[in-house]
Amino acid sequence: MTELWQEKVHDEARQGEAYAPLPGEEIAYGRKFYIESYGCQMNFSDSEIVASILNMEGFGATRQVEEADLVLLNTCSIREKAEQTVRKRLVEFRSLKKQKPGLLVGVLGCMAERLKTKLLEEEQLVDLVVGPDAYRTLPGLIQEAGDGHKAVNVLLSRDETYADIAPVRLDSNGVTAFVSIMRGCNNMCSFCVVPFTRGRERSRDAASIESECRDLFNRGFREVTLLGQNVDSYHWVNEQSGTVVSFANLLERIAQINPLLRIRFSTSHPKDITDHVLEVMASYPNICRYIHLPVQSGSTRILQLMNRTYTREWYLAKVQRIREYMPDCGISSDIIAGFCTEKEEDHEDTLDVMRKSLYDFSYMFMYSERPGTLAAKRYEDDIPEMVKKRRLSEIIDLQNRLSLESNERDLGKTFEVLVEGNSRRSDDYWMGRNSQNKVIVFPKAAYPGLQPGAYADVTVRRCTQGTLLGE
Ligand code: 5AD
Ligand code: SF4
């Protein structure tokens, strides 16, 4: 039973997924591109912008790499492992290039930004290197690379938000979509490479966000996830009217599009999430009761070294505040094991914060030193790999227990579930999510006529650590 209902959702399982057009959206294009995306949701969302730019250039998407004239990897630099995966993939593509002269291989995203021309110096590996703010220049770069020149653009921008580019929803379930609301990051978390690879924080025009969401709704989509590295610092000023739109204001605007449109968002920084945001969430049932609130560490000393600007007490008070506004709110976290100088007592503090916050889910990592970051410059990566591994596995064990307990608390409860599609394990079951972002699988037979995009009230009868099973 346990095995059967493990529906993997928000994890790195999507890594390297290739895109393909939605049925009925295939158009005959002269040339074909193949794209794989790695890393965060923002990267997957960027690939949809890239797809749109390429479509306008006469490139259609393909899932078969052998068919492609252009192969793109949209890459991630967050941990060393992410970069190694991409390197392996590039080596695999090298033999493809040998078989197919003229095939262009490009690296997009954070690794392109971090490594710049270094990627081009390696023999016959890469023809194009394009950073996250330079996708508009792809057509020219493809032309240059096609003419045999090495093509690079890794300029970061202060204002690029791709606001006017309608993303092409490729490989979509037609029900849920990601909408980018800002780019870059101004938080200087000492472990993190993102401020260097994605540049300064900037917010996208609120009206363009609203019209993208409205358009998605009109096309049958029923859930949007508003994306940003730090959504709570969203800030848009309408130059003409002088009106300021905060994240709380934006949430409210999107929630008012239609009560049938669900709204999610990610990621929240504990230091920035305001009572106003919680108030708006609590007053609109279509804003999902779920907050991803990365703690990173439960030790105040380590948090300070990480430059997170809050203490463990401050974080726990924030969790408390969320639960005051919304007692049923799901909360998840990101946790790093083995940051520089981490002692056993710091690690214990992390486990303690996990127990007190009762996370429904967490993404858990071993610290990986990234060149150029504040931590790499200031602190020694001094925790032995073995210790990092052991601490991580203790964190994972605890989270597994907390997830199971959280799911067990839901037994017997009835949730409104938005149906996303077939369960991965069986076409006789639907898979959807409740407001708290938990995956619920339930038999189709009990709900005749139900289709993806519809809502169903489902009562939870059984569960595993990863999934609720309903009737
Ligand atoms: N090492 C390990 N994990 C990291 N993260 C970010 N940078 C690093 C790093 N250098 C984690 C953080 C962040 C998530 C996206 O990745 O937990 O929230
Ligand atoms: Fe990876 Fe961070 Fe870049 Fe996303 S922003 S792709 S997580 S490095």
Coordinates of C-alpha atoms and ligand atoms in Angstrom, one line a residue:
M1 CA 0.0 0.0 0.0
T2 CA 2.7 2.5 1.0
E3 CA 4.5 2.0 -2.3
L4 CA 1.3 2.3 -4.4
W5 CA 0.3 5.8 -3.3
Q6 CA 3.6 7.6 -3.2
E7 CA 2.7 10.4 -5.5
K8 CA 5.9 12.5 -5.8
V9 CA 5.0 16.2 -6.1
H10 CA 7.0 19.1 -5.1
D11 CA 10.5 17.6 -5.3
E12 CA 13.4 17.3 -7.6
A13 CA 11.7 14.5 -9.5
R14 CA 10.9 17.0 -12.2
Q15 CA 14.5 17.7 -12.8
G16 CA 15.5 17.5 -16.3
E17 CA 12.0 17.1 -17.7
A18 CA 11.6 17.9 -21.3
Y19 CA 8.8 20.0 -22.6
A20 CA 6.2 19.1 -25.2
P21 CA 3.2 21.0 -26.6
L22 CA -0.2 20.5 -25.2
P23 CA -2.5 18.3 -27.4
G24 CA -4.0 20.4 -30.1
E25 CA -1.3 23.0 -29.8
E26 CA 1.1 21.4 -32.2
I27 CA 1.9 23.8 -35.0
A28 CA 4.2 23.0 -37.9
Y29 CA 7.5 24.9 -37.3
G30 CA 10.5 24.9 -39.6
R31 CA 13.0 24.0 -36.9
K32 CA 12.8 22.2 -33.6
F33 CA 14.1 22.9 -30.1
Y34 CA 14.4 20.5 -27.2
I35 CA 14.7 22.0 -23.6
E36 CA 15.4 20.4 -20.3
S37 CA 14.9 22.4 -17.1
Y38 CA 16.7 21.9 -13.7
G39 CA 16.3 23.6 -10.4
C40 CA 13.5 25.8 -9.0
Q41 CA 10.0 26.5 -10.3
M42 CA 11.3 29.9 -11.5
N43 CA 13.5 28.1 -13.9
F44 CA 10.6 26.0 -15.2
S45 CA 8.7 29.2 -15.6
D46 CA 11.6 30.8 -17.5
S47 CA 11.7 27.9 -19.9
E48 CA 8.1 28.8 -20.8
I49 CA 9.2 32.3 -21.7
V50 CA 12.1 30.9 -23.7
A51 CA 9.7 28.6 -25.5
S52 CA 7.5 31.6 -26.4
I53 CA 10.5 33.5 -27.7
L54 CA 11.6 30.5 -29.8
N55 CA 8.1 29.9 -31.2
M56 CA 8.1 33.5 -32.5
E57 CA 11.4 32.6 -34.2
G58 CA 9.9 29.6 -35.9
F59 CA 11.2 26.9 -33.5
G60 CA 8.7 24.3 -32.3
A61 CA 9.1 22.2 -29.2
T62 CA 10.0 18.5 -29.4
R63 CA 10.3 15.9 -26.7
Q64 CA 12.7 13.8 -28.9
V65 CA 16.2 15.2 -28.6
E66 CA 17.2 13.4 -31.8
E67 CA 14.7 15.5 -33.7
A68 CA 16.1 18.8 -32.4
D69 CA 18.1 21.5 -34.2
L70 CA 18.6 23.3 -30.9
V71 CA 19.2 21.6 -27.5
L72 CA 18.9 23.8 -24.4
L73 CA 19.6 23.1 -20.8
N74 CA 18.0 25.6 -18.4
T75 CA 20.4 25.1 -15.5
C76 CA 20.7 25.5 -11.7
S77 CA 23.7 26.4 -9.6
I78 CA 22.2 26.2 -6.1
R79 CA 24.3 23.1 -5.1
E80 CA 27.4 21.6 -6.6
K81 CA 25.4 18.4 -7.4
A82 CA 23.0 20.4 -9.6
E83 CA 25.9 21.6 -11.7
Q84 CA 27.4 18.1 -12.0
T85 CA 24.2 16.7 -13.3
V86 CA 24.2 19.3 -16.1
R87 CA 27.8 18.7 -17.0
K88 CA 27.1 15.0 -17.4
R89 CA 24.2 15.8 -19.7
L90 CA 26.4 18.1 -21.8
V91 CA 28.9 15.3 -22.3
E92 CA 26.1 13.1 -23.5
F93 CA 25.0 15.7 -26.0
R94 CA 28.6 16.0 -27.3
S95 CA 28.2 12.6 -29.0
L96 CA 24.9 13.7 -30.4
K97 CA 26.6 16.8 -31.9
K98 CA 29.1 14.5 -33.6
Q99 CA 26.3 12.6 -35.2
K100 CA 24.4 15.7 -36.3
P101 CA 26.7 18.5 -37.5
G102 CA 24.9 21.9 -37.2
L103 CA 23.2 20.9 -34.0
L104 CA 23.4 23.7 -31.5
V105 CA 23.7 23.2 -27.7
G106 CA 23.0 26.0 -25.4
V107 CA 23.2 26.5 -21.6
L108 CA 20.7 28.9 -20.1
G109 CA 19.9 29.9 -16.5
C110 CA 22.0 30.2 -13.4
M111 CA 25.0 28.0 -14.5
A112 CA 25.3 30.1 -17.6
E113 CA 25.4 33.2 -15.5
R114 CA 27.8 31.8 -13.0
L115 CA 30.3 30.2 -15.3
K116 CA 29.9 32.6 -18.3
T117 CA 32.5 32.0 -21.0
K118 CA 34.1 29.2 -19.1
L119 CA 31.5 26.9 -20.5
L120 CA 32.5 27.8 -24.0
E121 CA 36.2 27.1 -23.4
E122 CA 35.5 23.4 -23.1
E123 CA 35.9 21.7 -26.5
Q124 CA 32.7 21.2 -28.5
L125 CA 30.5 21.2 -25.5
V126 CA 28.4 24.3 -25.8
D127 CA 27.6 26.8 -28.6
L128 CA 25.4 29.3 -26.7
V129 CA 25.5 30.7 -23.1
V130 CA 22.6 32.8 -22.1
G131 CA 21.9 34.2 -18.6
P132 CA 18.4 34.6 -17.1
D133 CA 18.0 38.2 -18.1
A134 CA 19.1 37.8 -21.7
Y135 CA 16.5 35.5 -23.2
R136 CA 15.1 38.2 -25.5
T137 CA 18.5 38.1 -27.3
L138 CA 18.2 34.4 -28.0
P139 CA 17.2 34.8 -31.7
G140 CA 20.3 36.8 -32.5
L141 CA 22.5 34.5 -30.5
I142 CA 21.2 31.4 -32.3
Q143 CA 22.0 33.1 -35.6
E144 CA 25.5 33.9 -34.4
A145 CA 26.1 30.4 -33.1
G146 CA 24.7 29.0 -36.4
D147 CA 27.3 31.1 -38.2
G148 CA 30.0 29.3 -36.2
H149 CA 30.6 32.0 -33.6
K150 CA 30.4 31.4 -29.9
A151 CA 27.4 33.3 -28.7
V152 CA 27.2 34.6 -25.1
N153 CA 25.0 37.0 -23.3
V154 CA 25.1 37.0 -19.5
L155 CA 24.2 40.6 -18.8
L156 CA 22.0 41.0 -15.8
S157 CA 19.3 43.6 -15.9
R158 CA 17.7 46.0 -13.3
D159 CA 14.3 46.0 -15.0
E160 CA 13.8 42.9 -17.2
T161 CA 10.7 41.0 -16.1
Y162 CA 9.5 39.6 -19.4
A163 CA 6.2 41.2 -18.5
D164 CA 5.0 41.4 -22.1
I165 CA 5.9 37.9 -23.1
A166 CA 3.1 35.4 -22.9
P167 CA 4.6 32.1 -21.7
V168 CA 3.9 29.1 -23.8
R169 CA 2.4 26.5 -21.4
L170 CA 4.3 23.4 -22.5
D171 CA 3.8 20.0 -20.9
S172 CA 1.0 21.4 -18.8
N173 CA -1.8 19.6 -17.2
G174 CA -4.1 22.4 -18.3
V175 CA -5.2 23.0 -14.7
T176 CA -2.3 24.5 -12.7
A177 CA 0.2 27.1 -13.9
F178 CA 3.1 29.1 -12.6
V179 CA 3.2 32.9 -13.0
S180 CA 6.4 34.8 -12.3
I181 CA 5.7 38.0 -10.4
M182 CA 9.3 39.2 -9.8
R183 CA 12.9 38.3 -10.6
G184 CA 16.2 38.4 -8.7
C185 CA 16.8 38.6 -5.0
N186 CA 18.2 41.3 -2.7
N187 CA 18.6 39.1 0.4
M188 CA 22.1 38.2 0.9
C189 CA 21.8 34.8 2.6
S190 CA 25.4 33.9 3.0
F191 CA 25.1 30.4 1.5
C192 CA 23.2 31.4 -1.6
V193 CA 24.3 31.9 -5.2
V194 CA 21.0 33.3 -6.4
P195 CA 21.7 37.0 -5.9
F196 CA 24.8 36.5 -8.1
T197 CA 23.1 34.4 -10.8
R198 CA 19.7 36.2 -11.0
G199 CA 20.7 39.8 -10.0
R200 CA 18.8 42.5 -8.3
E201 CA 15.2 42.1 -7.2
R202 CA 12.6 43.7 -9.4
S203 CA 8.8 43.4 -9.5
R204 CA 6.7 42.8 -12.6
D205 CA 3.8 45.1 -13.6
A206 CA 0.8 44.1 -11.5
A207 CA -1.6 44.7 -14.5
S208 CA 0.4 42.2 -16.6
I209 CA 0.3 39.6 -13.8
E210 CA -3.4 40.0 -13.4
S211 CA -4.1 39.7 -17.1
E212 CA -2.0 36.6 -17.4
C213 CA -3.9 35.0 -14.5
R214 CA -7.2 36.1 -16.0
D215 CA -6.2 34.6 -19.4
L216 CA -5.2 31.3 -17.7
F217 CA -8.6 31.2 -16.0
N218 CA -10.4 31.8 -19.3
R219 CA -8.5 29.0 -20.9
G220 CA -9.7 26.6 -18.2
F221 CA -6.8 26.8 -15.7
R222 CA -8.0 26.7 -12.1
E223 CA -4.8 27.3 -10.1
V224 CA -2.0 29.8 -10.4
T225 CA 1.2 29.8 -8.3
L226 CA 2.7 33.3 -8.0
L227 CA 6.5 32.9 -8.2
G228 CA 9.4 34.9 -6.8
Q229 CA 12.5 34.3 -4.8
N230 CA 10.9 36.4 -2.0
V231 CA 7.3 37.2 -2.9
D232 CA 6.6 39.2 0.2
S233 CA 8.9 42.0 -1.0
Y234 CA 6.8 42.4 -4.2
H235 CA 6.5 46.1 -4.7
W236 CA 5.1 47.7 -7.9
V237 CA 4.5 51.4 -8.4
N238 CA 2.2 52.6 -11.1
E239 CA 4.1 55.5 -12.6
Q240 CA 0.9 57.3 -13.8
S241 CA -1.3 57.0 -10.8
G242 CA 1.4 56.7 -8.2
T243 CA -0.4 53.7 -6.7
V244 CA 1.8 51.3 -4.8
V245 CA 0.9 47.6 -5.1
S246 CA 2.3 45.4 -2.2
F247 CA 2.2 41.6 -2.3
A248 CA -0.9 41.6 -0.1
N249 CA -2.6 44.0 -2.6
L250 CA -1.6 41.8 -5.5
L251 CA -2.9 38.6 -3.8
E252 CA -6.2 40.3 -3.3
R253 CA -6.4 41.4 -6.9
I254 CA -5.7 38.0 -8.2
A255 CA -8.1 36.4 -5.7
Q256 CA -10.9 38.6 -7.0
I257 CA -10.5 37.3 -10.6
N258 CA -12.8 34.4 -9.9
P259 CA -13.6 32.4 -6.7
L260 CA -13.0 29.2 -8.7
L261 CA -9.4 30.2 -9.4
R262 CA -7.0 29.0 -6.6
I263 CA -4.0 31.0 -5.7
R264 CA -0.7 29.8 -4.3
F265 CA 2.6 31.5 -4.0
S266 CA 6.2 30.7 -3.3
T267 CA 8.7 31.6 -1.7
S268 CA 8.1 33.5 1.5
H269 CA 10.9 34.9 3.6
P270 CA 10.0 34.7 7.3
K271 CA 11.4 38.2 7.8
D272 CA 9.0 39.8 5.2
I273 CA 5.7 38.0 5.4
T274 CA 3.3 40.6 6.9
D275 CA 0.1 40.4 8.9
H276 CA -1.6 42.1 6.0
V277 CA -0.7 39.1 3.8
L278 CA -2.1 36.7 6.4
E279 CA -5.2 38.8 6.7
V280 CA -5.8 38.7 3.0
M281 CA -5.2 35.0 2.9
A282 CA -7.6 34.4 5.7
S283 CA -10.3 36.4 4.1
Y284 CA -10.3 34.7 0.6
P285 CA -11.1 31.0 0.6
N286 CA -9.5 30.7 -2.9
I287 CA -6.1 31.7 -1.6
C288 CA -4.7 28.4 -0.5
R289 CA -3.9 27.7 3.1
Y290 CA -0.3 26.9 2.6
I291 CA 2.9 28.8 3.2
H292 CA 6.4 27.7 2.2
L293 CA 8.4 29.3 5.0
P294 CA 12.1 28.2 4.8
V295 CA 13.8 28.2 8.2
Q296 CA 17.2 27.0 6.9
S297 CA 18.4 26.4 10.5
G298 CA 16.9 26.4 14.0
S299 CA 20.0 27.8 15.7
T300 CA 20.1 31.6 16.2
R301 CA 23.9 31.6 16.0
I302 CA 23.8 29.8 12.6
L303 CA 21.0 32.0 11.4
Q304 CA 23.1 34.9 12.1
L305 CA 26.0 33.5 10.1
M306 CA 23.6 32.7 7.3
N307 CA 22.5 36.4 7.4
R308 CA 18.8 35.4 7.7
T309 CA 18.1 38.3 10.0
Y310 CA 15.8 36.5 12.4
T311 CA 16.2 34.4 15.5
R312 CA 14.7 31.0 16.3
E313 CA 12.2 32.7 18.6
W314 CA 11.2 35.2 16.0
Y315 CA 10.7 32.4 13.5
L316 CA 8.6 30.4 15.9
A317 CA 6.5 33.5 16.7
K318 CA 5.8 33.9 12.9
V319 CA 4.6 30.3 12.7
Q320 CA 2.4 30.9 15.7
R321 CA 1.0 34.1 14.0
I322 CA 0.2 32.1 10.8
R323 CA -1.7 29.5 12.9
E324 CA -3.6 32.3 14.7
Y325 CA -4.9 33.6 11.4
M326 CA -5.4 30.2 9.8
P327 CA -5.4 27.3 12.2
D328 CA -5.6 24.9 9.2
C329 CA -2.7 26.4 7.3
G330 CA -0.1 24.0 5.8
I331 CA 3.5 25.0 6.4
S332 CA 6.6 23.7 4.8
S333 CA 10.3 24.5 5.0
D334 CA 13.8 24.3 3.6
I335 CA 16.5 23.1 5.9
I336 CA 20.3 23.0 5.5
A337 CA 22.4 20.5 7.5
G338 CA 26.0 21.1 8.3
F339 CA 26.5 24.8 7.6
C340 CA 29.9 26.2 8.5
T341 CA 30.7 25.9 12.2
E342 CA 27.5 24.0 13.0
K343 CA 27.8 22.2 16.4
E344 CA 25.7 19.3 17.7
E345 CA 23.7 21.8 19.8
D346 CA 22.9 23.9 16.7
H347 CA 21.7 20.8 14.9
E348 CA 19.5 19.9 18.0
D349 CA 18.0 23.4 17.7
T350 CA 17.1 22.7 14.1
L351 CA 15.3 19.4 15.1
D352 CA 13.6 21.3 17.9
V353 CA 12.3 24.0 15.5
M354 CA 11.0 21.3 13.2
R355 CA 9.1 19.7 16.0
K356 CA 7.6 23.0 17.2
S357 CA 6.7 24.1 13.7
L358 CA 5.1 20.8 12.8
Y359 CA 6.1 21.1 9.1
D360 CA 3.9 19.1 6.7
F361 CA 6.8 18.9 4.3
S362 CA 10.4 20.0 4.0
Y363 CA 13.1 20.2 1.4
M364 CA 16.3 19.2 3.1
F365 CA 19.9 19.6 2.0
M366 CA 23.5 19.2 3.0
Y367 CA 25.3 22.5 2.9
S368 CA 27.2 22.8 -0.4
E369 CA 29.7 25.7 -0.6
R370 CA 29.2 27.9 -3.7
P371 CA 32.1 30.0 -5.0
G372 CA 31.6 33.7 -4.7
T373 CA 29.0 33.6 -1.9
L374 CA 29.5 35.4 1.4
A375 CA 29.9 32.1 3.2
A376 CA 32.6 30.9 0.8
K377 CA 34.5 34.1 1.4
R378 CA 34.0 34.4 5.1
Y379 CA 33.7 30.9 6.7
E380 CA 35.4 27.6 6.3
D381 CA 33.2 24.7 5.1
D382 CA 34.4 22.8 8.2
I383 CA 31.8 20.1 8.8
P384 CA 33.0 16.7 7.6
E385 CA 30.8 15.1 4.9
M386 CA 30.0 12.2 7.3
V387 CA 28.7 14.5 9.9
K388 CA 26.6 16.5 7.4
K389 CA 25.2 13.2 6.1
R390 CA 24.3 11.9 9.5
R391 CA 22.6 15.2 10.5
L392 CA 20.7 15.4 7.3
S393 CA 19.5 11.8 7.7
E394 CA 18.3 12.7 11.2
I395 CA 16.5 15.7 9.8
I396 CA 14.9 13.6 7.1
D397 CA 13.8 10.9 9.6
L398 CA 12.2 13.5 11.8
Q399 CA 10.4 15.1 8.8
N400 CA 9.1 11.8 7.6
R401 CA 7.6 11.2 11.0
L402 CA 6.1 14.7 11.1
S403 CA 4.7 14.3 7.6
L404 CA 3.1 11.0 8.5
E405 CA 1.6 12.4 11.7
S406 CA 0.3 15.5 9.8
N407 CA -1.4 13.2 7.3
E408 CA -2.8 11.0 10.1
R409 CA -4.4 14.1 11.6
D410 CA -6.3 14.4 8.3
L411 CA -7.9 10.9 8.5
G412 CA -11.7 11.3 8.4
K413 CA -11.6 14.9 7.3
T414 CA -13.2 16.1 4.1
F415 CA -11.3 18.4 1.8
E416 CA -12.1 20.3 -1.4
V417 CA -9.7 18.9 -4.0
L418 CA -8.8 20.4 -7.3
V419 CA -8.5 17.5 -9.8
E420 CA -5.2 17.7 -11.7
G421 CA -5.3 14.5 -13.6
N422 CA -4.8 10.7 -13.4
S423 CA -2.9 9.3 -10.5
R424 CA 0.6 8.3 -11.5
R425 CA 0.0 4.8 -10.3
S426 CA -3.4 4.0 -11.8
D427 CA -5.7 5.5 -14.4
D428 CA -8.7 4.4 -12.2
Y429 CA -7.8 7.1 -9.7
W430 CA -7.8 10.9 -9.8
M431 CA -5.0 12.9 -8.3
G432 CA -5.5 16.4 -6.9
R433 CA -4.5 18.6 -4.1
N434 CA -6.3 20.2 -1.1
S435 CA -5.8 23.8 -0.1
Q436 CA -2.9 22.8 2.1
N437 CA -1.1 21.5 -0.9
K438 CA -1.4 17.8 0.1
V439 CA -1.8 15.3 -2.7
I440 CA -5.0 13.3 -2.5
V441 CA -5.7 10.3 -4.6
F442 CA -9.2 8.9 -4.9
P443 CA -11.2 6.4 -7.1
K444 CA -12.8 7.8 -10.2
A445 CA -15.7 5.4 -9.9
A446 CA -17.0 7.3 -6.9
Y447 CA -17.3 10.5 -8.9
P448 CA -18.9 9.9 -12.3
G449 CA -18.4 12.7 -14.8
L450 CA -15.6 14.4 -12.9
Q451 CA -12.8 16.0 -15.1
P452 CA -9.4 17.6 -14.4
G453 CA -10.1 21.2 -13.4
A454 CA -13.1 20.4 -11.4
Y455 CA -13.4 20.5 -7.6
A456 CA -14.5 17.5 -5.6
D457 CA -15.1 17.0 -1.9
V458 CA -13.1 14.0 -0.8
T459 CA -12.9 12.3 2.6
V460 CA -9.5 11.0 3.7
R461 CA -9.6 7.3 4.6
R462 CA -6.0 6.2 4.5
C463 CA -2.7 7.8 4.2
T464 CA 1.0 7.4 3.8
Q465 CA 3.7 9.9 4.6
G466 CA 3.4 11.4 1.2
T467 CA -0.2 11.0 0.1
L468 CA -3.7 11.0 1.4
L469 CA -6.0 8.4 0.0
G470 CA -9.7 9.4 -0.3
E471 CA -13.1 8.1 -1.0
Ligands
5AD1 N1 23.8 24.5 0.0 C1 22.8 23.8 0.4 N2 21.5 24.2 0.2 C2 21.3 25.4 -0.3 N3 20.2 26.1 -0.6 C3 20.5 27.3 -1.1 N4 21.9 27.4 -1.2 C4 22.4 26.3 -0.7 C5 23.7 25.8 -0.5 N5 24.8 26.5 -0.8 C6 18.8 25.6 -0.3 C7 18.1 26.6 0.7 C8 17.1 27.3 -0.2 C9 16.8 26.2 -1.2 C10 16.2 26.7 -2.5 O1 18.1 25.6 -1.4 O2 17.5 25.8 1.7 O3 16.0 27.7 0.5
SF4_2 FE1 18.8 27.1 -8.9 FE2 18.5 29.2 -7.4 FE3 18.9 29.5 -10.0 FE4 16.6 28.5 -9.1 S1 17.4 30.6 -8.7 S2 17.8 27.8 -10.8 S3 17.2 27.3 -7.4 S4 20.3 28.6 -8.5

